[in-house]
Short mmCIF file of C-alpha atoms in Angstrom, two decimals:
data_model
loop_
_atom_site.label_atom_id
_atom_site.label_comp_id
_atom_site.label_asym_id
_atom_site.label_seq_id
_atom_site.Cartn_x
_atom_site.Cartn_y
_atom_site.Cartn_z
CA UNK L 1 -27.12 20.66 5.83
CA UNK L 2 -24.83 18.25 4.72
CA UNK L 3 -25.15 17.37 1.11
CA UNK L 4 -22.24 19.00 -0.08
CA UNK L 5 -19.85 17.42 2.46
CA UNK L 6 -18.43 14.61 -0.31
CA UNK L 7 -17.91 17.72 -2.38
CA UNK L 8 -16.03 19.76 0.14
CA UNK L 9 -14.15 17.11 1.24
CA UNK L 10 -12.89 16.04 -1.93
CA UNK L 11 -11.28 19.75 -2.40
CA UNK L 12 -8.84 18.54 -0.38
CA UNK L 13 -6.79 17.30 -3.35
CA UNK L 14 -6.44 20.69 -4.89
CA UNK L 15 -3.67 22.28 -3.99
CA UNK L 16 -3.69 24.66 -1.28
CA UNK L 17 -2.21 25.87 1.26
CA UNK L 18 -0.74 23.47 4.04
CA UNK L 19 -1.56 25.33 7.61
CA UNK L 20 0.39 22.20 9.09
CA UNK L 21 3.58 23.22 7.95
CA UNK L 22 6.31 23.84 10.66
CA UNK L 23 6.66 27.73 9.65
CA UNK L 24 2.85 28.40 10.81
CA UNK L 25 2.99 26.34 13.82
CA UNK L 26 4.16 28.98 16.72
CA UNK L 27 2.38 27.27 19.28
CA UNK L 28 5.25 24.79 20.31
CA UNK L 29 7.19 21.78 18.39
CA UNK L 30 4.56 19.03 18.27
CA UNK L 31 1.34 21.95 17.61
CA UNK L 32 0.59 22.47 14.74
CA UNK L 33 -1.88 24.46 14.75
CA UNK L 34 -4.97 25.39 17.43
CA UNK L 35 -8.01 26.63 16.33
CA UNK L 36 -11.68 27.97 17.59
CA UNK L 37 -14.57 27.67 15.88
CA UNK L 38 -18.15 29.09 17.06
CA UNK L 39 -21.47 28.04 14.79
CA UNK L 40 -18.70 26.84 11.88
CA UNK L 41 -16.71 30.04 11.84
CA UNK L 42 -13.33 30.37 12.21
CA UNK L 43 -13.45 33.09 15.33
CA UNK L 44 -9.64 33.65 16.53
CA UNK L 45 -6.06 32.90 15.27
CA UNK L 46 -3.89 29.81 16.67
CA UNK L 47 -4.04 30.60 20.55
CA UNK L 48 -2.57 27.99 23.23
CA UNK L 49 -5.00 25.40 24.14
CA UNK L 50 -6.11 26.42 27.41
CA UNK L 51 -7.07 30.14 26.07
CA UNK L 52 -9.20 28.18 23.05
CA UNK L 53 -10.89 26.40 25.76
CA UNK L 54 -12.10 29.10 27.28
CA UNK L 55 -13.18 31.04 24.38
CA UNK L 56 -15.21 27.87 23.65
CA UNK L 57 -16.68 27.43 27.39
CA UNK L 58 -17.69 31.42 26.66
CA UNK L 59 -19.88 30.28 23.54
CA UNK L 60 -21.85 27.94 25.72
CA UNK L 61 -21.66 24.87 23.67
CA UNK L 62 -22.02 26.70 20.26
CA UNK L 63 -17.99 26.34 18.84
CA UNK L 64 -15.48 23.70 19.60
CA UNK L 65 -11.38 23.83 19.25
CA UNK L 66 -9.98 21.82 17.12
CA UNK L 67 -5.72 21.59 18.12
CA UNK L 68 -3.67 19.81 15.63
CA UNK L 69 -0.50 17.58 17.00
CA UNK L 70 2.50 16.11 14.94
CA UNK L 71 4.24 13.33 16.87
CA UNK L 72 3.93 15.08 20.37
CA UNK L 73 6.01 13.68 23.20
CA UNK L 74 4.87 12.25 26.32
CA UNK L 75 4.67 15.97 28.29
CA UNK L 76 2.85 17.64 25.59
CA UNK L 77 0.50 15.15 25.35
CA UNK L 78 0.29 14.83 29.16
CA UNK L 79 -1.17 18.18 29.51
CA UNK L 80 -3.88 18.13 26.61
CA UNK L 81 -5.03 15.05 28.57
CA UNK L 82 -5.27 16.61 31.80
CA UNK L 83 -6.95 19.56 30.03
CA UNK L 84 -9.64 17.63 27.99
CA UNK L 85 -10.12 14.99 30.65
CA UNK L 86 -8.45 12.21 27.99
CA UNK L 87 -8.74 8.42 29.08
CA UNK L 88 -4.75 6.95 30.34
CA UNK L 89 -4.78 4.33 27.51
CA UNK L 90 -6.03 6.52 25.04
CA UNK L 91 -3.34 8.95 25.86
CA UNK L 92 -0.73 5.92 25.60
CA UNK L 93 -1.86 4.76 22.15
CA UNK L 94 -2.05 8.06 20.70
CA UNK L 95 1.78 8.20 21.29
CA UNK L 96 2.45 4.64 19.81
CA UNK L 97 3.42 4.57 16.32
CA UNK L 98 2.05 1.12 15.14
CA UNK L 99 -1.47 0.92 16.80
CA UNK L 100 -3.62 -0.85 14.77
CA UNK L 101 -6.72 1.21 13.70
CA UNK L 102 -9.35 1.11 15.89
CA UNK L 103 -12.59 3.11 17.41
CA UNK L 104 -13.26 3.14 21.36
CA UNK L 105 -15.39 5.15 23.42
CA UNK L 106 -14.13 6.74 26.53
CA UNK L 107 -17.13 8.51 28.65
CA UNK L 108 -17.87 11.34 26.05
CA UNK L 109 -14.53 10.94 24.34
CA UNK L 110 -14.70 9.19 20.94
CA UNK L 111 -11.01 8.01 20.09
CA UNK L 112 -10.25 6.77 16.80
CA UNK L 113 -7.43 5.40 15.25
CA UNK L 114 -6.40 5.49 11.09
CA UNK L 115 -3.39 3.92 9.36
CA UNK L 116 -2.33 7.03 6.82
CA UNK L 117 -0.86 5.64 3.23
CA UNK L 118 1.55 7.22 1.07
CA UNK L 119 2.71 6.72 -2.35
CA UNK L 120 6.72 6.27 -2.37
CA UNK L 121 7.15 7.69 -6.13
CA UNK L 122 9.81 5.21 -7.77
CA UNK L 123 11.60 5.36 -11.45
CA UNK L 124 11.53 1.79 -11.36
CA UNK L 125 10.00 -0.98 -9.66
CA UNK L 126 13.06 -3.23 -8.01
CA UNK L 127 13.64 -5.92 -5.42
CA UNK L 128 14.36 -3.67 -3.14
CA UNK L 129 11.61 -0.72 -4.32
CA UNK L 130 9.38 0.69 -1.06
CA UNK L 131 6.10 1.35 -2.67
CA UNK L 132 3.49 1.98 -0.11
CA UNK L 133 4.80 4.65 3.35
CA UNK L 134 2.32 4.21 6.51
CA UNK L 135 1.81 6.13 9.60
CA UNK L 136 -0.94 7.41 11.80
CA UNK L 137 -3.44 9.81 12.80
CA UNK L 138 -5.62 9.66 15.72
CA UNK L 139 -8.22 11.74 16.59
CA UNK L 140 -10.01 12.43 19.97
CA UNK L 141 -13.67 13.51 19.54
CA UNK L 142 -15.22 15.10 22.90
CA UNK L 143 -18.87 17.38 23.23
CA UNK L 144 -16.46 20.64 22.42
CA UNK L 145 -13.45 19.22 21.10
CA UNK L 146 -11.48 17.75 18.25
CA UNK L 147 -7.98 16.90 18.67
CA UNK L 148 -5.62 14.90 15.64
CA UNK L 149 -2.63 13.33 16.52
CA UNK L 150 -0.39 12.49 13.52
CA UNK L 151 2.88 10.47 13.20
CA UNK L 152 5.03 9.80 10.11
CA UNK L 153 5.44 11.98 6.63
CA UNK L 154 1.62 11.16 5.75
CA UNK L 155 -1.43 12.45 6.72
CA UNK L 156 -1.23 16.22 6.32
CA UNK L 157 -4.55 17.55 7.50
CA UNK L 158 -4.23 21.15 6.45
CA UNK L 159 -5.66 21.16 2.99
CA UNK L 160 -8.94 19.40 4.60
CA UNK L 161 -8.98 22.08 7.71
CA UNK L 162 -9.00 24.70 4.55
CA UNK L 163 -11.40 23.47 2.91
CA UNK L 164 -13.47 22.93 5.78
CA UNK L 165 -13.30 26.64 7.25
CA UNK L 166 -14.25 27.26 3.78
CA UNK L 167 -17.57 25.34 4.59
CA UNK L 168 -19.06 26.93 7.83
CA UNK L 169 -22.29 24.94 7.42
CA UNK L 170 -20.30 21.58 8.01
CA UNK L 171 -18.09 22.52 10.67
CA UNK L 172 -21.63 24.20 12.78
CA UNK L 173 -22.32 20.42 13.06
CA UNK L 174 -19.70 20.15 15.57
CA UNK L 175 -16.50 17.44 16.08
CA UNK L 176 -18.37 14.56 14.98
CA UNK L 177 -18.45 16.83 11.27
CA UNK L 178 -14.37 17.27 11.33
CA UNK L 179 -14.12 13.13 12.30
CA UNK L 180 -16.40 12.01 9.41
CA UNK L 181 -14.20 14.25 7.42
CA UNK L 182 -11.15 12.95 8.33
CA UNK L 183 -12.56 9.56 7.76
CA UNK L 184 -13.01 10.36 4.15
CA UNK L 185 -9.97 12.13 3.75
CA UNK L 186 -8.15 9.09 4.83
CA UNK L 187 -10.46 6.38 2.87
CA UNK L 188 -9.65 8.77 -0.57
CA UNK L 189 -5.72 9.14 0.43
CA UNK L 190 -6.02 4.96 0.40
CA UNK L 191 -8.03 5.15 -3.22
CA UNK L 192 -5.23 6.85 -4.67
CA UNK L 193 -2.65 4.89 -3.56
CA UNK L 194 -4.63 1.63 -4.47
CA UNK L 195 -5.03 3.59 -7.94
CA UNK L 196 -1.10 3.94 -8.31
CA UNK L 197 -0.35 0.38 -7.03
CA UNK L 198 -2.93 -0.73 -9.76
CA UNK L 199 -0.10 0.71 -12.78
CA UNK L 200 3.01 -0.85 -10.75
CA UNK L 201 0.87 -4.31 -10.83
CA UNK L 202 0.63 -3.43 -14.75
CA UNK L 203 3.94 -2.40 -14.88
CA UNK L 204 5.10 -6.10 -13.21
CA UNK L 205 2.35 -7.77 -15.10
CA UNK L 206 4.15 -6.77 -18.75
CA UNK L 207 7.54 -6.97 -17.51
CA UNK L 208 6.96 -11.11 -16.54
CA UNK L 209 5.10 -12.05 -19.41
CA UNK L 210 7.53 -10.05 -22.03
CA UNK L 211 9.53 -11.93 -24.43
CA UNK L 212 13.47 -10.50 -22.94
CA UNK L 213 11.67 -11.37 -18.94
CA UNK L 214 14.42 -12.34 -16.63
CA UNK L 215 14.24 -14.82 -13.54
CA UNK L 216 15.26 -12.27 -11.55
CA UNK L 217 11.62 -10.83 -11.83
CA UNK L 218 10.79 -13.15 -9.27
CA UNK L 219 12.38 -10.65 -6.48
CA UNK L 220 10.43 -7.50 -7.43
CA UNK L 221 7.24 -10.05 -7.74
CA UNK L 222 7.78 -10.70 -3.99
CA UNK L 223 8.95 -7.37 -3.16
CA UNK L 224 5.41 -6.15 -4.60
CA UNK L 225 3.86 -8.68 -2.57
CA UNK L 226 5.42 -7.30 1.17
CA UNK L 227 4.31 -3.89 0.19
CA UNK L 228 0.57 -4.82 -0.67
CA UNK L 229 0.36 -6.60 2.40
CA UNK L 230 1.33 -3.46 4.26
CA UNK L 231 -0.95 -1.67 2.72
CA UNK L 232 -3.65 -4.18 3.47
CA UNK L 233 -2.63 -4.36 7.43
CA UNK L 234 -3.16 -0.51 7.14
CA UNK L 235 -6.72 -0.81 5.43
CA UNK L 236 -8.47 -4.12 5.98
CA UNK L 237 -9.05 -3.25 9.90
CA UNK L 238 -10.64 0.17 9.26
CA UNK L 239 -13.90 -1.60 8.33
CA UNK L 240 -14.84 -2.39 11.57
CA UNK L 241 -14.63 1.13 13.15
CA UNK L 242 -16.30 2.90 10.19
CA UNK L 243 -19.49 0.04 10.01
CA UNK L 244 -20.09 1.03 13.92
CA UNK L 245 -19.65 4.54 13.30
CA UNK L 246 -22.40 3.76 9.92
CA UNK L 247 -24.64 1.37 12.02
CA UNK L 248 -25.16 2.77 15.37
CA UNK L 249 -25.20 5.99 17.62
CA UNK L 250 -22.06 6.37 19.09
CA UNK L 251 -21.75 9.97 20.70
CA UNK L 252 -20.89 12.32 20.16
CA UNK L 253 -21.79 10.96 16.30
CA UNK L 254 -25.64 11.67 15.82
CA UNK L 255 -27.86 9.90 13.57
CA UNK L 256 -27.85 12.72 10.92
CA UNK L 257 -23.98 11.67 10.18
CA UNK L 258 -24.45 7.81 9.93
CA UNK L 259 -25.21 7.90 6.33
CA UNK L 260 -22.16 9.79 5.41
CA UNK L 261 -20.18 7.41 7.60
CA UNK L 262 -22.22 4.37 5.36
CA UNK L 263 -21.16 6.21 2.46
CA UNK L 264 -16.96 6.43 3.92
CA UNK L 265 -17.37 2.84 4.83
CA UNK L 266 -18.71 1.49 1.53
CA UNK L 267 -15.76 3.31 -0.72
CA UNK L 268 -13.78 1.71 1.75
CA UNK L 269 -15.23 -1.75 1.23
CA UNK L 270 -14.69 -1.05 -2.47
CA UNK L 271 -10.74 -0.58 -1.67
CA UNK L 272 -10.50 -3.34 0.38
CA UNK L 273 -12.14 -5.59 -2.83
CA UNK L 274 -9.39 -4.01 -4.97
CA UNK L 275 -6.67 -4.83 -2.63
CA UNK L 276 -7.43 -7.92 -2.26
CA UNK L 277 -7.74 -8.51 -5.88
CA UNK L 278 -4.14 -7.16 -6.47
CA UNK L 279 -3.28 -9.65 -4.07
CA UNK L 280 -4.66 -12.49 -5.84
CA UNK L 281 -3.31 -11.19 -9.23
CA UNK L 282 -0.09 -11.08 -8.07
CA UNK L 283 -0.08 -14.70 -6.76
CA UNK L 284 -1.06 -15.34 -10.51
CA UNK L 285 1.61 -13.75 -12.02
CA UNK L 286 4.12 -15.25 -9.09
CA UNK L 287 2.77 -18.96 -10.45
CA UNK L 288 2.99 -17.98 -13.93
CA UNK L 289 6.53 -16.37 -13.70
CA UNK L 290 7.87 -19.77 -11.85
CA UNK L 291 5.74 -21.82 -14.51
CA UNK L 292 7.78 -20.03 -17.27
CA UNK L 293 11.01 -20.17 -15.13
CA UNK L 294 10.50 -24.09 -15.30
CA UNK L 295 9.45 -24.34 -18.69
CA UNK L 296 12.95 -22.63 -19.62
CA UNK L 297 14.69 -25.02 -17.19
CA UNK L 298 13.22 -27.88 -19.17
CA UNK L 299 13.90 -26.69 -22.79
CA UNK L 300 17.43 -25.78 -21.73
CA UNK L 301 17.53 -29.29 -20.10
CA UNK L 302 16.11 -31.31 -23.26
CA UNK L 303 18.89 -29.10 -25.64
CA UNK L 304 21.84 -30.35 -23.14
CA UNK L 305 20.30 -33.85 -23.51
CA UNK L 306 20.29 -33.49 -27.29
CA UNK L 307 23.67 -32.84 -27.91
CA UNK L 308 25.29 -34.93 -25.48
CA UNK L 309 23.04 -37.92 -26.98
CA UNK L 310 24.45 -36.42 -30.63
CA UNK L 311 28.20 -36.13 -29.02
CA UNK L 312 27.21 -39.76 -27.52
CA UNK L 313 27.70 -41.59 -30.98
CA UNK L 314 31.14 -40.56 -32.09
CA UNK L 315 32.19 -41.19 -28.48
CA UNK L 316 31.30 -44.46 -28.40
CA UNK L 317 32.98 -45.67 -31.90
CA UNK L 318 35.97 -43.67 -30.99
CA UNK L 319 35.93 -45.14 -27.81
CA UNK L 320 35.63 -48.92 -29.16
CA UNK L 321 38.48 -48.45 -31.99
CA UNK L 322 40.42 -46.56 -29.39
CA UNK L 323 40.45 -50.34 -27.64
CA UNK L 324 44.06 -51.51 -27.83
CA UNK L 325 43.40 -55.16 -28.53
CA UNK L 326 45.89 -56.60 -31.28
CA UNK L 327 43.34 -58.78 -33.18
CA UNK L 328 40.11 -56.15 -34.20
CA UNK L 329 37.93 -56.26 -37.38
CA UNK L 330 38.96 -53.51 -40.05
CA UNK L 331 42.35 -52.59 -38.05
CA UNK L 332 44.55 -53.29 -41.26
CA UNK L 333 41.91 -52.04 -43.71
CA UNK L 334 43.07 -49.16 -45.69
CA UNK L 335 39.23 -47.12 -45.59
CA UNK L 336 38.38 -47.93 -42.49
CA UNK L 337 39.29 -44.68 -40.42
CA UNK L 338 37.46 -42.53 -43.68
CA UNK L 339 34.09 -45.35 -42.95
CA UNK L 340 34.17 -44.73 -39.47
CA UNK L 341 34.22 -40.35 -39.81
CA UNK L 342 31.24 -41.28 -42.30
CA UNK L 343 29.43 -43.35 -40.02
CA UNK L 344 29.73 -41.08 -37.21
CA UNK L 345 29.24 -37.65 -39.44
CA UNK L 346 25.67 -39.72 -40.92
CA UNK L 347 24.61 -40.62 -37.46
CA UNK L 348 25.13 -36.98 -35.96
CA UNK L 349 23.24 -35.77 -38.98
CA UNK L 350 20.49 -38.17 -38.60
CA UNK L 351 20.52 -37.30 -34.58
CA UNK L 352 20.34 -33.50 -35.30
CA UNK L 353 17.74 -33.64 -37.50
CA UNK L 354 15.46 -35.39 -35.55
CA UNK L 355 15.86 -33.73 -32.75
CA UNK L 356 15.51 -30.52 -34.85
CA UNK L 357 12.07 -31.86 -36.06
CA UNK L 358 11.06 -32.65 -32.14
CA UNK L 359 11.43 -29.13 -30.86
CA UNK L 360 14.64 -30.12 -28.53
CA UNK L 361 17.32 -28.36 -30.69
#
């Protein structure tokens, strides 16, 4: 029943219609939207929760509602919890905006945590450039039951609830169907981003090891570096979650979704392996970049050296004729100021052009 779910859930990235979007959320300022669905069908329009709960109860254990919240307060949350039956600390991470992501099990509650990642378009990479844009979603999964909580600009889950009322067959396999999906949405949201981080690490990549590179390409180096790693807090700890979800039963996840969940968890091992390579790249081109910043130190260091050995030489004749001693050789000698601009004109020719032949000058 499942084997188009990959495909479904990949026509998320088409561009549709966004049923999250304040103007279609009537149902109050944190609900976005609340929906019924009986055997994978779409059976009513956005109705407040306790009404969708009843329609469900009504089906006898053939639909589930699925409500959709957008950084919901403390009251609004309070009374979904009281409705549902939703654990206290549950409840309190699902209003915290820097959990870190995370699967328990509460009873017959699944509660899951995801770091969403978003793309911070940029003309040009600076020292100062935000690349990667994090937030949250978490989702409570119950018998009859799916609710998302999202917080930050990321995350939008109204494409994949389009595309998945446009798939009744996956949605008749109940919550644990909408948290797989969700799973996947978020792992492909992260291969994206990874994909546009890859061209910025070009973009730095060219820009250090170009012939007009600045030292001041060491800031937007580093800069690169604090955004990667906050896109690697957001990713790494997913693994753990998704290789339970893949491994073992956890209800209300059967066995029949635990290789879709292998399959979410291995394109997410696959990201994680690219992160971490950009990682180690960029360390790379941090050593190289401070290699090349030294090398330019030195050759700017043995060019000062050069000419102040070259300017060294007429100095010190100048200097020892400049000596006001009454008896000196050559003092009453009519050529000797012309033999002394010779001597020191020969010897900063000779000096120059061995230095020229050494690579200093």
């Amino acid at each position: 029943m499942l084997r188009h779910l990959r495909r479904v859930v990949r026509l998320t990235h088409r561009r549709t219609v966004d049923l999250s979007h304040p103007a279609r959320s009537p149902l109050g300022s944190a609900v976005e939207n609340c929906v019924v669905f009986e055997q994978g069908v779409r059976r009513a329009r956005d109705c407040p929760a306790p009404e969708a709960v009843r329609q469900v109860r009504e089906y006898g254990g053939k639909g589930f509602v699925w409500i959709g919240l957008h950084e919901p307060d403390a009251e609004e949350l309070a009374g979904l919890a009281d409705l549902f039956g939703l654990h206290p600390l549950a409840v309190k991470d699902a209003l915290s905006t820097h959990p870190r992501p995370k699967l328990e099990r509460y009873d017959d509650t699944l509660f899951a945590v995801f770091k969403t990642v978003r793309y911070v378009d940029h003309e040009e990479l600076t020292a100062t450039s935000e690349v990667v844009d994090t937030g949250e979603l978490m989702v409570f999964t119950g018998p009859d039951f799916v609710i998302t909580v999202r917080h930050g600009r990321g995350g939008s889950l109204g494409p994949l609830r389009e595309a998945l009322e446009a798939a009744p067959d996956l949605l008749a396999q109940g919550p644990a169907a909408v948290l797989h999906a969700v799973a996947d949405h978020v792992v492909d949201e992260y291969a994206l981003v990874t994909d546009a981080v890859q061209h910025d690490i070009d973009t730095v990549e060219n820009a250090v090891f170009s012939v007009d590179a600045g030292r001041g390409d060491v800031g937007r180096v580093y800069q690169f570096k604090r955004e990667l790693l906050e896109l690697r807090r957001a990713v790494t700890p997913l693994a753990r979650p998704l290789h339970a979800l893949a491994t073992r039963p956890v209800p209300p996840v059967g066995p029949d979704l635990q290789p879709y969940f292998r399959d979410v968890a291995d394109h997410l091992d696959r990201t994680i392996e690219q992160i971490t390579s950009f990682d180690g790249l960029l360390d790379s081109i941090l050593q190289a970049h401070l290699a090349q910043v030294t090398v330019a130190q030195n050759e700017d260091m043995r060019k000062i050296t050069a000419w102040a050995a070259i300017v060294a030489v007429p100095t010190m004749i100048c200097g020892v004729y400049g000596m006001n001693f009454e008896h000196m050789p050559g003092l009453g000698w009519s050529y000797g100021y012309h033999l002394a601009v010779a001597v020191m004109a020969a010897a900063c020719f000779t000096l120059h052009r061995s230095f020229r032949r050494n690579g200093w000058l």
